[in-house]
């Protein structure tokens, strides 16, 4: 959770208190800029921890941004989405072959060998990593990795995003003070 400190509130009120609605405008703009930063940098923060491409994150995520308003000075971002096929992470091999399958989801781990998994193109699923459920060949299940929401809830990713958001708030409050004092209300 990112917060504006009491010191920042007092400073803004002291400097901008005489200008109508200026403190709220400063906080409103700072909060929304911080939300925009989190939105744009979240994929990068995920990719610092997980072995996945940006396009695979974007295509499987659903991000809801609740922007701040002048009357309600709070905002937030909710991450949701479907689980991502395991083939989208680092896998060896990447195309259907007779070799065993190795998968690495996190950057700090080596590839794990999946004993009963295979890579195939089963038509409606596209190329993916599958595992047989029974001895019969027609009962296979595709394997999936985490969703974007799960990756964002990783403590390392969450702390990085929180740090970037707090830095943005701190910088933007100072910027908004000078901006309003220069007449850009």
PDB file of C-alpha atoms in Angstrom:
ATOM      1  CA  UNK A   1       0.000   0.000   0.000  1.00  0.00           C
ATOM      2  CA  UNK A   2       1.325   3.409  -0.976  1.00  0.00           C
ATOM      3  CA  UNK A   3       0.504   6.359   1.247  1.00  0.00           C
ATOM      4  CA  UNK A   4       1.038  10.072   1.320  1.00  0.00           C
ATOM      5  CA  UNK A   5       2.728  10.921   4.616  1.00  0.00           C
ATOM      6  CA  UNK A   6       1.488  13.470   7.143  1.00  0.00           C
ATOM      7  CA  UNK A   7       4.615  15.536   6.476  1.00  0.00           C
ATOM      8  CA  UNK A   8       3.744  15.700   2.764  1.00  0.00           C
ATOM      9  CA  UNK A   9       0.149  16.674   3.537  1.00  0.00           C
ATOM     10  CA  UNK A  10       1.269  19.422   5.933  1.00  0.00           C
ATOM     11  CA  UNK A  11       3.846  20.721   3.441  1.00  0.00           C
ATOM     12  CA  UNK A  12       1.326  20.879   0.586  1.00  0.00           C
ATOM     13  CA  UNK A  13      -1.310  22.548   2.791  1.00  0.00           C
ATOM     14  CA  UNK A  14       1.227  25.077   4.075  1.00  0.00           C
ATOM     15  CA  UNK A  15       2.451  26.054   0.615  1.00  0.00           C
ATOM     16  CA  UNK A  16      -0.772  25.726  -1.395  1.00  0.00           C
ATOM     17  CA  UNK A  17      -3.400  26.280   1.306  1.00  0.00           C
ATOM     18  CA  UNK A  18      -4.283  29.763   0.050  1.00  0.00           C
ATOM     19  CA  UNK A  19      -5.103  28.611  -3.479  1.00  0.00           C
ATOM     20  CA  UNK A  20      -8.583  27.192  -3.995  1.00  0.00           C
ATOM     21  CA  UNK A  21      -8.562  23.349  -4.343  1.00  0.00           C
ATOM     22  CA  UNK A  22      -4.800  23.386  -5.013  1.00  0.00           C
ATOM     23  CA  UNK A  23      -3.846  20.815  -2.342  1.00  0.00           C
ATOM     24  CA  UNK A  24      -6.430  18.358  -3.692  1.00  0.00           C
ATOM     25  CA  UNK A  25      -5.207  18.932  -7.254  1.00  0.00           C
ATOM     26  CA  UNK A  26      -1.623  18.259  -6.215  1.00  0.00           C
ATOM     27  CA  UNK A  27      -2.558  14.978  -4.527  1.00  0.00           C
ATOM     28  CA  UNK A  28      -4.974  13.982  -7.289  1.00  0.00           C
ATOM     29  CA  UNK A  29      -2.354  14.411 -10.005  1.00  0.00           C
ATOM     30  CA  UNK A  30       0.344  12.680  -7.925  1.00  0.00           C
ATOM     31  CA  UNK A  31      -1.825   9.650  -7.193  1.00  0.00           C
ATOM     32  CA  UNK A  32      -2.931   9.236 -10.805  1.00  0.00           C
ATOM     33  CA  UNK A  33       0.628   9.585 -12.107  1.00  0.00           C
ATOM     34  CA  UNK A  34       1.715   6.919  -9.634  1.00  0.00           C
ATOM     35  CA  UNK A  35      -1.046   4.607 -10.900  1.00  0.00           C
ATOM     36  CA  UNK A  36       0.084   5.193 -14.486  1.00  0.00           C
ATOM     37  CA  UNK A  37       3.661   4.348 -13.498  1.00  0.00           C
ATOM     38  CA  UNK A  38       2.591   1.115 -11.804  1.00  0.00           C
ATOM     39  CA  UNK A  39       0.524   0.202 -14.836  1.00  0.00           C
ATOM     40  CA  UNK A  40       3.409   0.716 -17.241  1.00  0.00           C
ATOM     41  CA  UNK A  41       6.185  -0.737 -15.068  1.00  0.00           C
ATOM     42  CA  UNK A  42       4.370  -3.806 -13.708  1.00  0.00           C
ATOM     43  CA  UNK A  43       5.287  -5.957 -16.715  1.00  0.00           C
ATOM     44  CA  UNK A  44       8.948  -5.023 -16.353  1.00  0.00           C
ATOM     45  CA  UNK A  45       8.904  -5.883 -12.644  1.00  0.00           C
ATOM     46  CA  UNK A  46       7.291  -9.243 -13.391  1.00  0.00           C
ATOM     47  CA  UNK A  47       9.904 -10.002 -16.058  1.00  0.00           C
ATOM     48  CA  UNK A  48      12.714  -9.276 -13.563  1.00  0.00           C
ATOM     49  CA  UNK A  49      11.508 -12.265 -11.513  1.00  0.00           C
ATOM     50  CA  UNK A  50       9.788 -14.549 -14.051  1.00  0.00           C
ATOM     51  CA  UNK A  51      10.961 -15.967 -17.388  1.00  0.00           C
ATOM     52  CA  UNK A  52       8.152 -14.663 -19.582  1.00  0.00           C
ATOM     53  CA  UNK A  53       7.779 -12.198 -22.448  1.00  0.00           C
ATOM     54  CA  UNK A  54       5.873  -8.930 -22.135  1.00  0.00           C
ATOM     55  CA  UNK A  55       3.405  -9.874 -24.880  1.00  0.00           C
ATOM     56  CA  UNK A  56       2.464 -13.052 -22.984  1.00  0.00           C
ATOM     57  CA  UNK A  57       1.842 -11.050 -19.811  1.00  0.00           C
ATOM     58  CA  UNK A  58      -0.247  -8.461 -21.644  1.00  0.00           C
ATOM     59  CA  UNK A  59      -2.349 -10.967 -23.576  1.00  0.00           C
ATOM     60  CA  UNK A  60      -3.333 -12.869 -20.403  1.00  0.00           C
ATOM     61  CA  UNK A  61      -3.963 -10.023 -17.986  1.00  0.00           C
ATOM     62  CA  UNK A  62      -6.921  -7.922 -17.036  1.00  0.00           C
ATOM     63  CA  UNK A  63      -5.981  -4.725 -15.206  1.00  0.00           C
ATOM     64  CA  UNK A  64      -8.598  -2.511 -13.569  1.00  0.00           C
ATOM     65  CA  UNK A  65      -7.421   0.986 -12.650  1.00  0.00           C
ATOM     66  CA  UNK A  66      -9.458   3.022 -10.166  1.00  0.00           C
ATOM     67  CA  UNK A  67      -8.254   6.591 -10.624  1.00  0.00           C
ATOM     68  CA  UNK A  68      -8.386   9.260  -7.931  1.00  0.00           C
ATOM     69  CA  UNK A  69     -10.774  12.183  -8.254  1.00  0.00           C
ATOM     70  CA  UNK A  70     -10.671  15.649  -6.671  1.00  0.00           C
ATOM     71  CA  UNK A  71     -13.298  14.602  -4.154  1.00  0.00           C
ATOM     72  CA  UNK A  72     -11.976  11.052  -3.542  1.00  0.00           C
ATOM     73  CA  UNK A  73      -8.200  11.112  -3.172  1.00  0.00           C
ATOM     74  CA  UNK A  74      -7.526   7.396  -3.415  1.00  0.00           C
ATOM     75  CA  UNK A  75      -6.830   5.037  -6.257  1.00  0.00           C
ATOM     76  CA  UNK A  76      -5.848   1.477  -6.927  1.00  0.00           C
ATOM     77  CA  UNK A  77      -5.057  -1.202  -9.468  1.00  0.00           C
ATOM     78  CA  UNK A  78      -6.452  -4.718  -9.511  1.00  0.00           C
ATOM     79  CA  UNK A  79      -4.687  -7.407 -11.508  1.00  0.00           C
ATOM     80  CA  UNK A  80      -6.612 -10.384 -12.811  1.00  0.00           C
ATOM     81  CA  UNK A  81      -6.344 -12.748 -15.713  1.00  0.00           C
ATOM     82  CA  UNK A  82      -6.170 -16.335 -16.766  1.00  0.00           C
ATOM     83  CA  UNK A  83      -3.399 -18.777 -16.043  1.00  0.00           C
ATOM     84  CA  UNK A  84      -0.686 -18.710 -18.673  1.00  0.00           C
ATOM     85  CA  UNK A  85       0.244 -21.864 -20.607  1.00  0.00           C
ATOM     86  CA  UNK A  86       3.543 -23.297 -19.368  1.00  0.00           C
ATOM     87  CA  UNK A  87       4.975 -23.198 -22.908  1.00  0.00           C
ATOM     88  CA  UNK A  88       5.036 -19.356 -22.638  1.00  0.00           C
ATOM     89  CA  UNK A  89       7.747 -19.569 -19.970  1.00  0.00           C
ATOM     90  CA  UNK A  90      11.283 -20.782 -20.689  1.00  0.00           C
ATOM     91  CA  UNK A  91      10.959 -24.333 -22.007  1.00  0.00           C
ATOM     92  CA  UNK A  92      13.300 -26.731 -23.729  1.00  0.00           C
ATOM     93  CA  UNK A  93      12.472 -27.815 -26.397  1.00  0.00           C
ATOM     94  CA  UNK A  94       9.974 -25.275 -27.717  1.00  0.00           C
ATOM     95  CA  UNK A  95       8.549 -27.401 -30.545  1.00  0.00           C
ATOM     96  CA  UNK A  96       7.171 -30.979 -30.586  1.00  0.00           C
ATOM     97  CA  UNK A  97      10.056 -33.461 -30.321  1.00  0.00           C
ATOM     98  CA  UNK A  98      10.843 -36.758 -28.648  1.00  0.00           C
ATOM     99  CA  UNK A  99      13.059 -35.211 -25.953  1.00  0.00           C
ATOM    100  CA  UNK A 100      12.105 -34.696 -22.352  1.00  0.00           C
ATOM    101  CA  UNK A 101      10.713 -31.302 -21.347  1.00  0.00           C
ATOM    102  CA  UNK A 102      12.477 -28.827 -19.045  1.00  0.00           C
ATOM    103  CA  UNK A 103      10.679 -25.747 -17.705  1.00  0.00           C
ATOM    104  CA  UNK A 104      11.919 -22.715 -15.801  1.00  0.00           C
ATOM    105  CA  UNK A 105       9.268 -20.298 -14.521  1.00  0.00           C
ATOM    106  CA  UNK A 106      11.381 -18.180 -12.137  1.00  0.00           C
ATOM    107  CA  UNK A 107      14.635 -16.551 -13.212  1.00  0.00           C
ATOM    108  CA  UNK A 108      16.501 -17.671 -10.097  1.00  0.00           C
ATOM    109  CA  UNK A 109      15.792 -21.378 -10.623  1.00  0.00           C
ATOM    110  CA  UNK A 110      17.216 -23.875 -13.040  1.00  0.00           C
ATOM    111  CA  UNK A 111      14.944 -25.792 -15.369  1.00  0.00           C
ATOM    112  CA  UNK A 112      12.891 -28.567 -13.825  1.00  0.00           C
ATOM    113  CA  UNK A 113      12.542 -31.769 -15.799  1.00  0.00           C
ATOM    114  CA  UNK A 114       8.927 -32.833 -16.271  1.00  0.00           C
ATOM    115  CA  UNK A 115       8.938 -36.634 -16.447  1.00  0.00           C
ATOM    116  CA  UNK A 116       5.615 -37.426 -18.068  1.00  0.00           C
ATOM    117  CA  UNK A 117       5.154 -34.210 -20.046  1.00  0.00           C
ATOM    118  CA  UNK A 118       5.487 -33.705 -23.781  1.00  0.00           C
ATOM    119  CA  UNK A 119       5.187 -30.856 -26.248  1.00  0.00           C
ATOM    120  CA  UNK A 120       2.541 -31.182 -28.933  1.00  0.00           C
ATOM    121  CA  UNK A 121       0.158 -29.277 -31.146  1.00  0.00           C
ATOM    122  CA  UNK A 122      -3.231 -30.771 -30.349  1.00  0.00           C
ATOM    123  CA  UNK A 123      -5.215 -28.513 -32.643  1.00  0.00           C
ATOM    124  CA  UNK A 124      -7.479 -26.332 -30.538  1.00  0.00           C
ATOM    125  CA  UNK A 125      -4.794 -25.703 -27.894  1.00  0.00           C
ATOM    126  CA  UNK A 126      -1.983 -24.624 -30.244  1.00  0.00           C
ATOM    127  CA  UNK A 127       1.527 -25.775 -29.250  1.00  0.00           C
ATOM    128  CA  UNK A 128       1.684 -26.510 -25.535  1.00  0.00           C
ATOM    129  CA  UNK A 129       3.064 -28.739 -22.820  1.00  0.00           C
ATOM    130  CA  UNK A 130       0.768 -31.643 -22.093  1.00  0.00           C
ATOM    131  CA  UNK A 131       0.669 -34.485 -19.621  1.00  0.00           C
ATOM    132  CA  UNK A 132      -1.124 -37.789 -20.030  1.00  0.00           C
ATOM    133  CA  UNK A 133      -3.809 -38.386 -17.434  1.00  0.00           C
ATOM    134  CA  UNK A 134      -4.185 -42.116 -18.131  1.00  0.00           C
ATOM    135  CA  UNK A 135      -2.436 -44.705 -20.253  1.00  0.00           C
ATOM    136  CA  UNK A 136      -4.858 -44.012 -23.074  1.00  0.00           C
ATOM    137  CA  UNK A 137      -3.416 -41.556 -25.572  1.00  0.00           C
ATOM    138  CA  UNK A 138      -6.559 -39.446 -25.926  1.00  0.00           C
ATOM    139  CA  UNK A 139      -6.667 -38.222 -22.309  1.00  0.00           C
ATOM    140  CA  UNK A 140      -4.113 -35.433 -22.007  1.00  0.00           C
ATOM    141  CA  UNK A 141      -4.188 -32.172 -20.092  1.00  0.00           C
ATOM    142  CA  UNK A 142      -2.336 -28.961 -20.885  1.00  0.00           C
ATOM    143  CA  UNK A 143      -0.063 -27.645 -18.128  1.00  0.00           C
ATOM    144  CA  UNK A 144      -0.233 -24.019 -16.987  1.00  0.00           C
ATOM    145  CA  UNK A 145       1.944 -21.619 -15.060  1.00  0.00           C
ATOM    146  CA  UNK A 146       0.846 -18.731 -12.823  1.00  0.00           C
ATOM    147  CA  UNK A 147      -1.494 -15.922 -13.869  1.00  0.00           C
ATOM    148  CA  UNK A 148      -0.495 -12.257 -13.951  1.00  0.00           C
ATOM    149  CA  UNK A 149      -2.277 -11.705 -10.625  1.00  0.00           C
ATOM    150  CA  UNK A 150      -0.283 -14.538  -9.038  1.00  0.00           C
ATOM    151  CA  UNK A 151       2.969 -13.143 -10.406  1.00  0.00           C
ATOM    152  CA  UNK A 152       2.112  -9.671  -9.074  1.00  0.00           C
ATOM    153  CA  UNK A 153       1.443 -11.130  -5.626  1.00  0.00           C
ATOM    154  CA  UNK A 154       4.986 -12.532  -5.484  1.00  0.00           C
ATOM    155  CA  UNK A 155       6.643 -10.666  -2.602  1.00  0.00           C
ATOM    156  CA  UNK A 156       9.682  -9.613  -4.680  1.00  0.00           C
ATOM    157  CA  UNK A 157       7.552  -8.238  -7.519  1.00  0.00           C
ATOM    158  CA  UNK A 158       5.139  -6.542  -5.105  1.00  0.00           C
ATOM    159  CA  UNK A 159       7.937  -4.812  -3.185  1.00  0.00           C
ATOM    160  CA  UNK A 160       9.549  -3.538  -6.407  1.00  0.00           C
ATOM    161  CA  UNK A 161       6.246  -2.154  -7.679  1.00  0.00           C
ATOM    162  CA  UNK A 162       5.476  -0.595  -4.300  1.00  0.00           C
ATOM    163  CA  UNK A 163       8.904   1.077  -4.208  1.00  0.00           C
ATOM    164  CA  UNK A 164       8.505   2.545  -7.717  1.00  0.00           C
ATOM    165  CA  UNK A 165       5.011   3.823  -6.871  1.00  0.00           C
ATOM    166  CA  UNK A 166       6.180   5.478  -3.644  1.00  0.00           C
ATOM    167  CA  UNK A 167       9.114   7.139  -5.428  1.00  0.00           C
ATOM    168  CA  UNK A 168       6.719   8.452  -8.073  1.00  0.00           C
ATOM    169  CA  UNK A 169       4.375   9.891  -5.421  1.00  0.00           C
ATOM    170  CA  UNK A 170       7.281  11.617  -3.656  1.00  0.00           C
ATOM    171  CA  UNK A 171       8.633  13.157  -6.886  1.00  0.00           C
ATOM    172  CA  UNK A 172       5.233  14.156  -8.221  1.00  0.00           C
ATOM    173  CA  UNK A 173       4.128  15.984  -5.077  1.00  0.00           C
ATOM    174  CA  UNK A 174       7.136  18.297  -5.361  1.00  0.00           C
ATOM    175  CA  UNK A 175       6.516  18.700  -9.080  1.00  0.00           C
ATOM    176  CA  UNK A 176       2.826  19.508  -8.547  1.00  0.00           C
ATOM    177  CA  UNK A 177       3.659  22.131  -5.904  1.00  0.00           C
ATOM    178  CA  UNK A 178       5.960  23.996  -8.288  1.00  0.00           C
ATOM    179  CA  UNK A 179       3.541  23.520 -11.173  1.00  0.00           C
ATOM    180  CA  UNK A 180       0.611  25.036  -9.267  1.00  0.00           C
ATOM    181  CA  UNK A 181       2.757  27.897  -7.925  1.00  0.00           C
ATOM    182  CA  UNK A 182       3.758  28.706 -11.525  1.00  0.00           C
ATOM    183  CA  UNK A 183       0.099  29.108 -12.490  1.00  0.00           C
ATOM    184  CA  UNK A 184      -0.748  25.743 -14.056  1.00  0.00           C
ATOM    185  CA  UNK A 185      -3.909  25.074 -12.052  1.00  0.00           C
TER     186      UNK A 185
END
